[in-house]
Amino acid sequence: MNFRTLSLVFAFAASMVAWGWPATAAVTVIGNGLGNSCYQSAEFGGEPKEGIRLCTLAIDQEPMPLSDKSATYINRGILRARLGDSEGALTDYNAGLAMDARHGEGYVDRGAVYIALQRFDDAMSDINRGIEMGANKPHIAYYDRAIVDEALGNVRAAYLDYKKAVELQPDFTLASEQLSRFKVVRKDTEH
């Protein structure tokens, strides 16, 4: 393994340690029912196991529009991912996106799980799709894509994506911390 590859592996590992998992974004479910409680757990934290229980109850027992049921699967996927259950998270993301493929966040979130599984081509495809669809939290999508860029050895693209994440959300500490690792050097074009 050459020094450049080793450096990229170290940088990727450092970015994963800093966060523990790539960033994710929940999908809003309107109302006061279990689906909304599931969304609240995915978006604002709390105990993931309890959130998963609420999401499962919402999916199994609560009548809701297809878009909300899709969002509830995606939100349960986020909670499963937080527990390190990549396969369960993928199952939920796939189910949610099969019901309603209009949730850009679902693609970004599934991309985050692909990052954790080191399936970088799949991650890039999903994250790009989420960005193209206008994900509600594009700064998260650009941050996750920067992780993929770096893992694939495209340091310049990683820098630009971290920079874009900070431009979109100036107080996004995770992206700012990653961006601070870079040193921009201008190439001398005169000769």
GROMACS .gro file of C-alpha atoms in nm:
model
  191
    1MET     CA    1   0.000   0.000   0.000
    2ASN     CA    2   0.159   0.331  -0.104
    3PHE     CA    3   0.173   0.645   0.111
    4ARG     CA    4  -0.106   0.822  -0.081
    5THR     CA    5  -0.344   0.527  -0.037
    6LEU     CA    6  -0.250   0.497   0.329
    7SER     CA    7  -0.314   0.871   0.377
    8LEU     CA    8  -0.658   0.843   0.219
    9VAL     CA    9  -0.747   0.542   0.433
   10PHE     CA   10  -0.634   0.734   0.743
   11ALA     CA   11  -0.832   1.044   0.640
   12PHE     CA   12  -1.143   0.833   0.578
   13ALA     CA   13  -1.104   0.657   0.912
   14ALA     CA   14  -1.053   0.991   1.087
   15SER     CA   15  -1.368   1.131   0.930
   16MET     CA   16  -1.565   0.826   1.043
   17VAL     CA   17  -1.427   0.852   1.397
   18ALA     CA   18  -1.514   1.221   1.414
   19TRP     CA   19  -1.877   1.143   1.343
   20GLY     CA   20  -1.917   0.772   1.405
   21TRP     CA   21  -2.141   0.750   1.101
   22PRO     CA   22  -2.197   0.966   0.794
   23ALA     CA   23  -2.456   1.238   0.842
   24THR     CA   24  -2.824   1.162   0.783
   25ALA     CA   25  -3.147   1.359   0.742
   26ALA     CA   26  -3.492   1.247   0.853
   27VAL     CA   27  -3.804   1.274   0.636
   28THR     CA   28  -4.087   1.480   0.785
   29VAL     CA   29  -4.414   1.308   0.875
   30ILE     CA   30  -4.697   1.550   0.950
   31GLY     CA   31  -4.948   1.498   1.231
   32ASN     CA   32  -4.949   1.391   1.593
   33GLY     CA   33  -4.944   1.014   1.552
   34LEU     CA   34  -4.681   0.746   1.579
   35GLY     CA   35  -4.539   0.833   1.237
   36ASN     CA   36  -4.458   1.183   1.361
   37SER     CA   37  -4.309   1.040   1.681
   38CYS     CA   38  -4.088   0.819   1.464
   39TYR     CA   39  -3.981   1.125   1.265
   40GLN     CA   40  -3.904   1.316   1.586
   41SER     CA   41  -3.682   1.030   1.706
   42ALA     CA   42  -3.494   1.014   1.376
   43GLU     CA   43  -3.455   1.391   1.339
   44PHE     CA   44  -3.385   1.502   1.695
   45GLY     CA   45  -3.227   1.200   1.860
   46GLY     CA   46  -3.338   1.010   2.161
   47GLU     CA   47  -3.309   0.642   2.233
   48PRO     CA   48  -3.287   0.461   1.895
   49LYS     CA   49  -3.446   0.137   2.019
   50GLU     CA   50  -3.752   0.325   2.145
   51GLY     CA   51  -3.766   0.518   1.818
   52ILE     CA   52  -3.755   0.192   1.621
   53ARG     CA   53  -4.040   0.058   1.835
   54LEU     CA   54  -4.249   0.369   1.760
   55CYS     CA   55  -4.169   0.349   1.389
   56THR     CA   56  -4.264  -0.019   1.376
   57LEU     CA   57  -4.594   0.050   1.552
   58ALA     CA   58  -4.664   0.332   1.306
   59ILE     CA   59  -4.587   0.110   1.006
   60ASP     CA   60  -4.789  -0.185   1.138
   61GLN     CA   61  -5.087  -0.012   1.298
   62GLU     CA   62  -5.131   0.348   1.189
   63PRO     CA   63  -5.326   0.434   0.876
   64MET     CA   64  -5.129   0.697   0.686
   65PRO     CA   65  -5.075   0.818   0.331
   66LEU     CA   66  -4.824   0.619   0.128
   67SER     CA   67  -4.575   0.908   0.133
   68ASP     CA   68  -4.583   0.915   0.514
   69LYS     CA   69  -4.547   0.537   0.536
   70SER     CA   70  -4.248   0.561   0.301
   71ALA     CA   71  -4.099   0.836   0.520
   72THR     CA   72  -4.157   0.624   0.830
   73TYR     CA   73  -3.958   0.336   0.680
   74ILE     CA   74  -3.677   0.579   0.592
   75ASN     CA   75  -3.682   0.726   0.943
   76ARG     CA   76  -3.668   0.379   1.098
   77GLY     CA   77  -3.373   0.310   0.870
   78ILE     CA   78  -3.194   0.612   1.020
   79LEU     CA   79  -3.250   0.477   1.370
   80ARG     CA   80  -3.130   0.130   1.271
   81ALA     CA   81  -2.820   0.284   1.115
   82ARG     CA   82  -2.747   0.466   1.442
   83LEU     CA   83  -2.740   0.127   1.614
   84GLY     CA   84  -2.501  -0.008   1.350
   85ASP     CA   85  -2.766  -0.230   1.190
   86SER     CA   86  -2.664  -0.163   0.830
   87GLU     CA   87  -2.865  -0.448   0.681
   88GLY     CA   88  -3.181  -0.348   0.869
   89ALA     CA   89  -3.129   0.013   0.765
   90LEU     CA   90  -3.086  -0.086   0.399
   91THR     CA   91  -3.400  -0.300   0.416
   92ASP     CA   92  -3.598  -0.003   0.549
   93TYR     CA   93  -3.450   0.247   0.301
   94ASN     CA   94  -3.525   0.010   0.014
   95ALA     CA   95  -3.883  -0.045   0.134
   96GLY     CA   96  -3.944   0.327   0.181
   97LEU     CA   97  -3.798   0.425  -0.156
   98ALA     CA   98  -3.991   0.145  -0.331
   99MET     CA   99  -4.315   0.296  -0.193
  100ASP     CA  100  -4.230   0.655  -0.281
  101ALA     CA  101  -3.909   0.733  -0.467
  102ARG     CA  102  -3.955   1.110  -0.427
  103HIS     CA  103  -3.776   1.131  -0.091
  104GLY     CA  104  -3.433   1.268  -0.179
  105GLU     CA  105  -3.327   1.227   0.183
  106GLY     CA  106  -3.386   0.853   0.157
  107TYR     CA  107  -3.122   0.829  -0.115
  108VAL     CA  108  -2.875   1.039   0.084
  109ASP     CA  109  -2.940   0.829   0.396
  110ARG     CA  110  -2.902   0.501   0.207
  111GLY     CA  111  -2.581   0.644   0.064
  112ALA     CA  112  -2.458   0.700   0.420
  113VAL     CA  113  -2.508   0.331   0.498
  114TYR     CA  114  -2.326   0.239   0.178
  115ILE     CA  115  -2.036   0.455   0.303
  116ALA     CA  116  -2.027   0.260   0.628
  117LEU     CA  117  -2.025  -0.063   0.426
  118GLN     CA  118  -1.748   0.081   0.202
  119ARG     CA  119  -1.972   0.042  -0.103
  120PHE     CA  120  -1.853   0.376  -0.236
  121ASP     CA  121  -1.987   0.353  -0.592
  122ASP     CA  122  -2.336   0.276  -0.460
  123ALA     CA  123  -2.301   0.559  -0.208
  124MET     CA  124  -2.198   0.807  -0.478
  125SER     CA  125  -2.490   0.707  -0.701
  126ASP     CA  126  -2.748   0.746  -0.423
  127ILE     CA  127  -2.606   1.069  -0.284
  128ASN     CA  128  -2.590   1.225  -0.631
  129ARG     CA  129  -2.952   1.125  -0.686
  130GLY     CA  130  -3.053   1.281  -0.355
  131ILE     CA  131  -2.875   1.605  -0.448
  132GLU     CA  132  -3.040   1.609  -0.792
  133MET     CA  133  -3.381   1.558  -0.628
  134GLY     CA  134  -3.328   1.856  -0.400
  135ALA     CA  135  -3.281   1.685  -0.065
  136ASN     CA  136  -3.406   1.905   0.221
  137LYS     CA  137  -3.064   1.913   0.386
  138PRO     CA  138  -2.821   1.942   0.096
  139HIS     CA  139  -2.531   2.026   0.328
  140ILE     CA  140  -2.554   1.672   0.464
  141ALA     CA  141  -2.556   1.529   0.111
  142TYR     CA  142  -2.245   1.726   0.014
  143TYR     CA  143  -2.070   1.624   0.336
  144ASP     CA  144  -2.146   1.257   0.274
  145ARG     CA  145  -2.040   1.287  -0.090
  146ALA     CA  146  -1.712   1.445   0.024
  147ILE     CA  147  -1.645   1.135   0.236
  148VAL     CA  148  -1.703   0.920  -0.073
  149ASP     CA  149  -1.487   1.148  -0.290
  150GLU     CA  150  -1.203   1.116  -0.043
  151ALA     CA  151  -1.241   0.739  -0.010
  152LEU     CA  152  -1.224   0.708  -0.390
  153GLY     CA  153  -0.909   0.922  -0.401
  154ASN     CA  154  -1.065   1.235  -0.547
  155VAL     CA  155  -0.924   1.480  -0.295
  156ARG     CA  156  -1.008   1.793  -0.497
  157ALA     CA  157  -1.375   1.691  -0.527
  158ALA     CA  158  -1.381   1.610  -0.154
  159TYR     CA  159  -1.248   1.957  -0.074
  160LEU     CA  160  -1.509   2.120  -0.299
  161ASP     CA  161  -1.792   1.916  -0.145
  162TYR     CA  162  -1.685   1.992   0.214
  163LYS     CA  163  -1.661   2.358   0.112
  164LYS     CA  164  -2.010   2.345  -0.043
  165ALA     CA  165  -2.150   2.187   0.275
  166VAL     CA  166  -2.009   2.475   0.481
  167GLU     CA  167  -2.139   2.733   0.231
  168LEU     CA  168  -2.487   2.585   0.260
  169GLN     CA  169  -2.474   2.552   0.641
  170PRO     CA  170  -2.200   2.775   0.789
  171ASP     CA  171  -2.240   2.626   1.138
  172PHE     CA  172  -2.201   2.266   1.014
  173THR     CA  173  -1.910   2.174   1.241
  174LEU     CA  174  -1.846   1.829   1.093
  175ALA     CA  175  -1.780   1.975   0.749
  176SER     CA  176  -1.576   2.266   0.888
  177GLU     CA  177  -1.355   2.024   1.080
  178GLN     CA  178  -1.295   1.813   0.771
  179LEU     CA  179  -1.232   2.121   0.558
  180SER     CA  180  -0.967   2.241   0.804
  181ARG     CA  181  -0.753   1.936   0.716
  182PHE     CA  182  -0.699   2.067   0.362
  183LYS     CA  183  -0.430   2.303   0.244
  184VAL     CA  184  -0.498   2.472  -0.089
  185VAL     CA  185  -0.187   2.524  -0.301
  186ARG     CA  186  -0.207   2.722  -0.622
  187LYS     CA  187  -0.024   2.572  -0.918
  188ASP     CA  188   0.219   2.798  -1.097
  189THR     CA  189   0.095   2.806  -1.458
  190GLU     CA  190   0.377   3.026  -1.595
  191HIS     CA  191   0.674   2.856  -1.759
   0.00000   0.00000   0.00000
